[in-house]
XYZ file of C-alpha atoms in Angstrom:
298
model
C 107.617 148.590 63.174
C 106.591 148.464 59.398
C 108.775 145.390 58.859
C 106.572 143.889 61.966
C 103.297 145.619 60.476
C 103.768 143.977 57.195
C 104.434 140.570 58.825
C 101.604 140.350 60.636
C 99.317 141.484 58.217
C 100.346 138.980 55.739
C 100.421 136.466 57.469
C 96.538 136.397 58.312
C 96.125 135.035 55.269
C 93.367 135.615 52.621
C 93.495 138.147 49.784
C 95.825 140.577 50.979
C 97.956 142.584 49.357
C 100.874 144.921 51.307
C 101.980 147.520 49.843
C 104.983 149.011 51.284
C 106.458 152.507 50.829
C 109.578 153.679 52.462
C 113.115 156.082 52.027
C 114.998 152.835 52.650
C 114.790 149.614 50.489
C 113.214 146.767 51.912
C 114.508 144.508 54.745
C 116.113 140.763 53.504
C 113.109 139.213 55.547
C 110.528 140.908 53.961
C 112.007 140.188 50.165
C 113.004 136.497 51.324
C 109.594 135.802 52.900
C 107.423 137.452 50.467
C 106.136 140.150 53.187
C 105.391 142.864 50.335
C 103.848 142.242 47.148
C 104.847 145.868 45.821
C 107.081 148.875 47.130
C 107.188 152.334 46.619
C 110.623 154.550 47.002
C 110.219 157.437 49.054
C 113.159 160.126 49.124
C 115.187 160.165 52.021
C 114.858 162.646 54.849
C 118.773 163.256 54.531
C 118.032 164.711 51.164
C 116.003 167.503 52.774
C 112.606 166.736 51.132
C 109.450 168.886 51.197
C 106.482 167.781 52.005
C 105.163 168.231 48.284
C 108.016 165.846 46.749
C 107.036 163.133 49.547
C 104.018 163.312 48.616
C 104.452 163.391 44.824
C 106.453 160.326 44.913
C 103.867 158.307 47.202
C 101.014 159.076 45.199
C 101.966 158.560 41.848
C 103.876 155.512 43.014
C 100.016 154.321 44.226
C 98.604 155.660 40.601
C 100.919 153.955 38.721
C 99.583 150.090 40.676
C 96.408 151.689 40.148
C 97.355 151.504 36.381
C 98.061 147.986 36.502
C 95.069 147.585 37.586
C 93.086 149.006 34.633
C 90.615 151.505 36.416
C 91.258 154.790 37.291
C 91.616 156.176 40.676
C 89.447 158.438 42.705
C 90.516 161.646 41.384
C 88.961 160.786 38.074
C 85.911 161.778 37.643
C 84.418 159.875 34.848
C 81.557 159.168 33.116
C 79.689 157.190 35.966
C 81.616 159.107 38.536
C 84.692 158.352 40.512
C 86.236 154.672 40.007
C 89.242 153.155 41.487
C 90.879 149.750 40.495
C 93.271 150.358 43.631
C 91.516 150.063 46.809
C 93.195 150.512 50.409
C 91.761 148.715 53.277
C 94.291 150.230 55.360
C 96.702 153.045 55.446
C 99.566 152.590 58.226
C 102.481 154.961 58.973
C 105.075 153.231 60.781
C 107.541 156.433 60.377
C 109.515 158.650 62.947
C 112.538 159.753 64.374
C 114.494 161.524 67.451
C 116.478 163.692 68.340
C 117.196 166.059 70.773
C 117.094 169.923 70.769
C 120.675 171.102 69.704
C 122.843 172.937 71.936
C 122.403 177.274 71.196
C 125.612 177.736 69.748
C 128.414 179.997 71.769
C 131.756 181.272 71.879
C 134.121 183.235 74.009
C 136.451 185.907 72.733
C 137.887 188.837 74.744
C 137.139 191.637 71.640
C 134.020 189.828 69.389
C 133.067 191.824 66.465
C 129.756 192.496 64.941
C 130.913 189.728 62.172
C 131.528 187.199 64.631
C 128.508 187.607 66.620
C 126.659 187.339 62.969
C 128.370 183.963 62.334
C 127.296 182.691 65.198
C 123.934 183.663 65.374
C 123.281 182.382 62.159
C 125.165 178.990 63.255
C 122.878 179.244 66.243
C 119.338 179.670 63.513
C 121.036 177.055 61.366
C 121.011 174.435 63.671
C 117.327 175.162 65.339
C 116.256 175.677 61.756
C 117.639 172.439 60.573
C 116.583 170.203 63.877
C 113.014 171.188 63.660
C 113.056 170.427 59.820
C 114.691 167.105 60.392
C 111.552 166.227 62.746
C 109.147 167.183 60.689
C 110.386 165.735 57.807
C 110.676 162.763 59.786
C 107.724 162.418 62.196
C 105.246 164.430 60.312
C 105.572 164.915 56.557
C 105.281 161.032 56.252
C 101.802 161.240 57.919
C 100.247 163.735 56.022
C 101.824 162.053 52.526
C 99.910 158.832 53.511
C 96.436 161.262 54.265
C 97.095 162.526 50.579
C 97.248 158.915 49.350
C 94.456 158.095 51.455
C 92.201 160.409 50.049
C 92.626 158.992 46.950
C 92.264 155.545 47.333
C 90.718 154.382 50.592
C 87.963 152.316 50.563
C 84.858 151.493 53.015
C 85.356 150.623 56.826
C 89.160 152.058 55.735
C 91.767 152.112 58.448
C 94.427 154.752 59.206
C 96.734 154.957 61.547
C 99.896 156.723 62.716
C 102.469 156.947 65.526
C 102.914 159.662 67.672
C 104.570 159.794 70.953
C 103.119 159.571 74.774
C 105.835 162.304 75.844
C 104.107 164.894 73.381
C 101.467 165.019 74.905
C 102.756 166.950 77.688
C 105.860 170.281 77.126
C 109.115 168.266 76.224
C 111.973 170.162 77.710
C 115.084 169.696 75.475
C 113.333 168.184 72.612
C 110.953 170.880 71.548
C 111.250 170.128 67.973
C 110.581 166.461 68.237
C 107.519 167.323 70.367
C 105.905 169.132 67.932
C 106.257 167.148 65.385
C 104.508 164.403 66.771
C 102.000 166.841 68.653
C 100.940 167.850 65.179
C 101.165 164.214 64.203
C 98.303 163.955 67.123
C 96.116 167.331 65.851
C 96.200 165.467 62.372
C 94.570 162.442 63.813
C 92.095 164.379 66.209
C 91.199 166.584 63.070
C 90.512 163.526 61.020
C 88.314 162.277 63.339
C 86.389 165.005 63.774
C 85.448 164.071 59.573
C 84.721 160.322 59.887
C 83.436 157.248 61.742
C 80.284 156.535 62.173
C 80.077 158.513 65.609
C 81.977 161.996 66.958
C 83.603 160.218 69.957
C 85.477 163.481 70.754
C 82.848 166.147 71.092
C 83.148 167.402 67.478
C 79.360 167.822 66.801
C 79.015 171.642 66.033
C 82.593 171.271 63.839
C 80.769 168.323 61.997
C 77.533 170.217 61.155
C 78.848 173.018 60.000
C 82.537 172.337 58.361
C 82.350 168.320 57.364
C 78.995 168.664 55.719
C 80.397 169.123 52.186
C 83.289 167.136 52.797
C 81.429 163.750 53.778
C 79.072 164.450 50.649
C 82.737 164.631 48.150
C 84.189 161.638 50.362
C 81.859 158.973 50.598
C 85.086 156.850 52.515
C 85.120 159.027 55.512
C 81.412 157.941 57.108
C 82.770 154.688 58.222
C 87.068 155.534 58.193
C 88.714 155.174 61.458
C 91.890 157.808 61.915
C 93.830 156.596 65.186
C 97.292 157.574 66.487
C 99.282 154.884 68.592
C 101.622 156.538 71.198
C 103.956 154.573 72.771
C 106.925 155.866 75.387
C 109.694 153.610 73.562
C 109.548 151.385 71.122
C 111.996 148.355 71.280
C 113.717 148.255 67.792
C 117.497 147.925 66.771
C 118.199 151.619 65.976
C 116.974 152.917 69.677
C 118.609 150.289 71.371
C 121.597 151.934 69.701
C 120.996 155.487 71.493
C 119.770 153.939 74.672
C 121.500 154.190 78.114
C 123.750 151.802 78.989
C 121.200 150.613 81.961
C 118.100 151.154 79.799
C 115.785 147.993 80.726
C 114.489 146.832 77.515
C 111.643 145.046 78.939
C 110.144 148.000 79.629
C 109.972 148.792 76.186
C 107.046 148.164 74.210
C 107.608 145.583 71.367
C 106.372 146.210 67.587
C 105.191 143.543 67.465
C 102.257 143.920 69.377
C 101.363 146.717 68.345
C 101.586 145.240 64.650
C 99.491 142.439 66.468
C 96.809 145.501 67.865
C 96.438 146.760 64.364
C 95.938 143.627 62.823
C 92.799 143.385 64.875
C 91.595 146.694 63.862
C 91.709 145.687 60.392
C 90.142 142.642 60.547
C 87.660 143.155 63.081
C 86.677 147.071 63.059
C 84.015 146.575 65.555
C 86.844 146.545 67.833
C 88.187 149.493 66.837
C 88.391 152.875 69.070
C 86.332 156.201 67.934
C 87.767 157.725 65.000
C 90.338 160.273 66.276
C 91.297 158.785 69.439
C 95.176 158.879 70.507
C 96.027 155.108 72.171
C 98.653 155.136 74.289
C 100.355 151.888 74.416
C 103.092 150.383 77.082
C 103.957 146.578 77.832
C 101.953 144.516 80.160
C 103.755 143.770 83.475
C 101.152 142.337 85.066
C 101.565 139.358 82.250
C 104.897 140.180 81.846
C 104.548 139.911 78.175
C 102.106 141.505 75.738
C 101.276 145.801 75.592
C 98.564 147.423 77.149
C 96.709 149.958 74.862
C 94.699 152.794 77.155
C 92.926 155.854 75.656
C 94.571 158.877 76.288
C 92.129 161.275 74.452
């Protein structure tokens, strides 16, 4: 999906500039075609990363383009107040992962000891432990990394937007951990909408007036920012086609690229935009047989 998002954002030609940031290094078709015009490293989840270090890395990864560009960023405060050489238009976070919840760990021996039932009780909070980390460190961490940098650099009518997941939005048996991940992935984009756009959209009003007053006066971006969160079911891409049933029908998978293709719009035309904080749920168009279908789901 970012390899798509990047595409099809520059490719609408004009001055634009896509900035990519990722734990993996960029794809052959986004070096060979000129898709990014600068990336940012991001440690890998397999390296057990907090939430601090992928944060650290994305924003002084930004601050350091922001150098380039001879003006300091937002969180200076200089003489004639807050400057920025680096302006975003748009902050999108393609990230995420699966995975089931693991199996609670057992064993069967006819005398167990108090030192074997220790082991494998703490095999048993290991692997919980570690699964719910994984998720969040997958599904989550990236989002609120991207808020942080977004704070610091967005600019007016800014765009952000993440991906959560339709099935999180009701209980997910067997994959607790990867439900609420992306269910906090959702309260992160509700929250943030509750602080910008032009109008509440969700019913925030008394929140607004009494929590957001301050923060709209420090953050000038947030009175016209839209915060949206795409859920789709399944999205068609090489690595879940590799965990997919062997009868999985693909066509009833929605394809990145339109939902690259529904963001695009959003940037470039925000009137078309949904209230800030609204959760999209997207799934293909068989009616057209080609295409997605974006509905709001809250």
């Amino acid at each position: 999906l970012s390899s798509r998002s990047s595409k099809s954002t520059s490719q609408r030609g004009g001055d634009i500039t896509v900035i990519g940031a990722d734990c993996v290094e960029p794809s052959s078709e986004q070096l060979d075609n000129h898709l990014l015009d600068a990336f940012i490293p991001l440690p890998h989840p397999s390296t057990n990363p907090t939430l601090a270090k992928t944060t650290r890395e994305l924003c002084l990864g930004l601050k350091e383009l922001d150098d380039l560009s001879g003006s300091p960023g937002r969180w200076y405060d200089g003489p004639s107040g807050p400057e920025s050489g680096l302006t975003l238009d748009a902050v999108i976070c393609a990230s995420g992962g699966w995975e089931g919840d693991p199996p609670t760990a057992s064993g069967k021996v006819d005398d167990p000891t108090d030192s074997w039932m220790e082991k494998l009780i703490e095999a048993d909070a290991d692997a919980h432990g570690d699964g719910v980390e994984r998720m969040l460190r997958m599904n989550l961490y990236p989002v609120l990394a991207a808020g942080r940098a977004m704070d610091l650099y967005m600019g007016e009518q800014g765009l952000f937007v993440a991906i959560g997941a339709a099935a999180a939005l009701a209980p997910c048996p067997a994959m607790y951990a990867y439900g609420l991940s992306k269910s906090a992935v959702h309260h992160y984009i509700q929250t943030l909408g509750a602080s910008s756009g032009p109008k509440t959209g969700l019913g925030h009003k008394s929140q607004r007036k009494k929590a957001t007053v301050e923060l709209r006066r420090s953050k000038a971006y947030l009175d016209d920012m839209t915060a949206l969160a795409i859920l789709p079911s399944m999205i068609d891409t090489p690595n879940n086609r590799k965990f997919a049933d062997k009868d999985a029908d693909f066509d009833n998978w929605t394809k990145p690229e339109d939902i690259a293709k529904e963001i695009g719009e959003w940037l470039e035309k925000p009137y078309l935009r949904p209230n800030s904080g609204a959760l999209i749920k997207v799934f293909p168009d068989s009616k057209r047989g080609e295409g997605a279908v974006f509905k709001l789901a809250r």
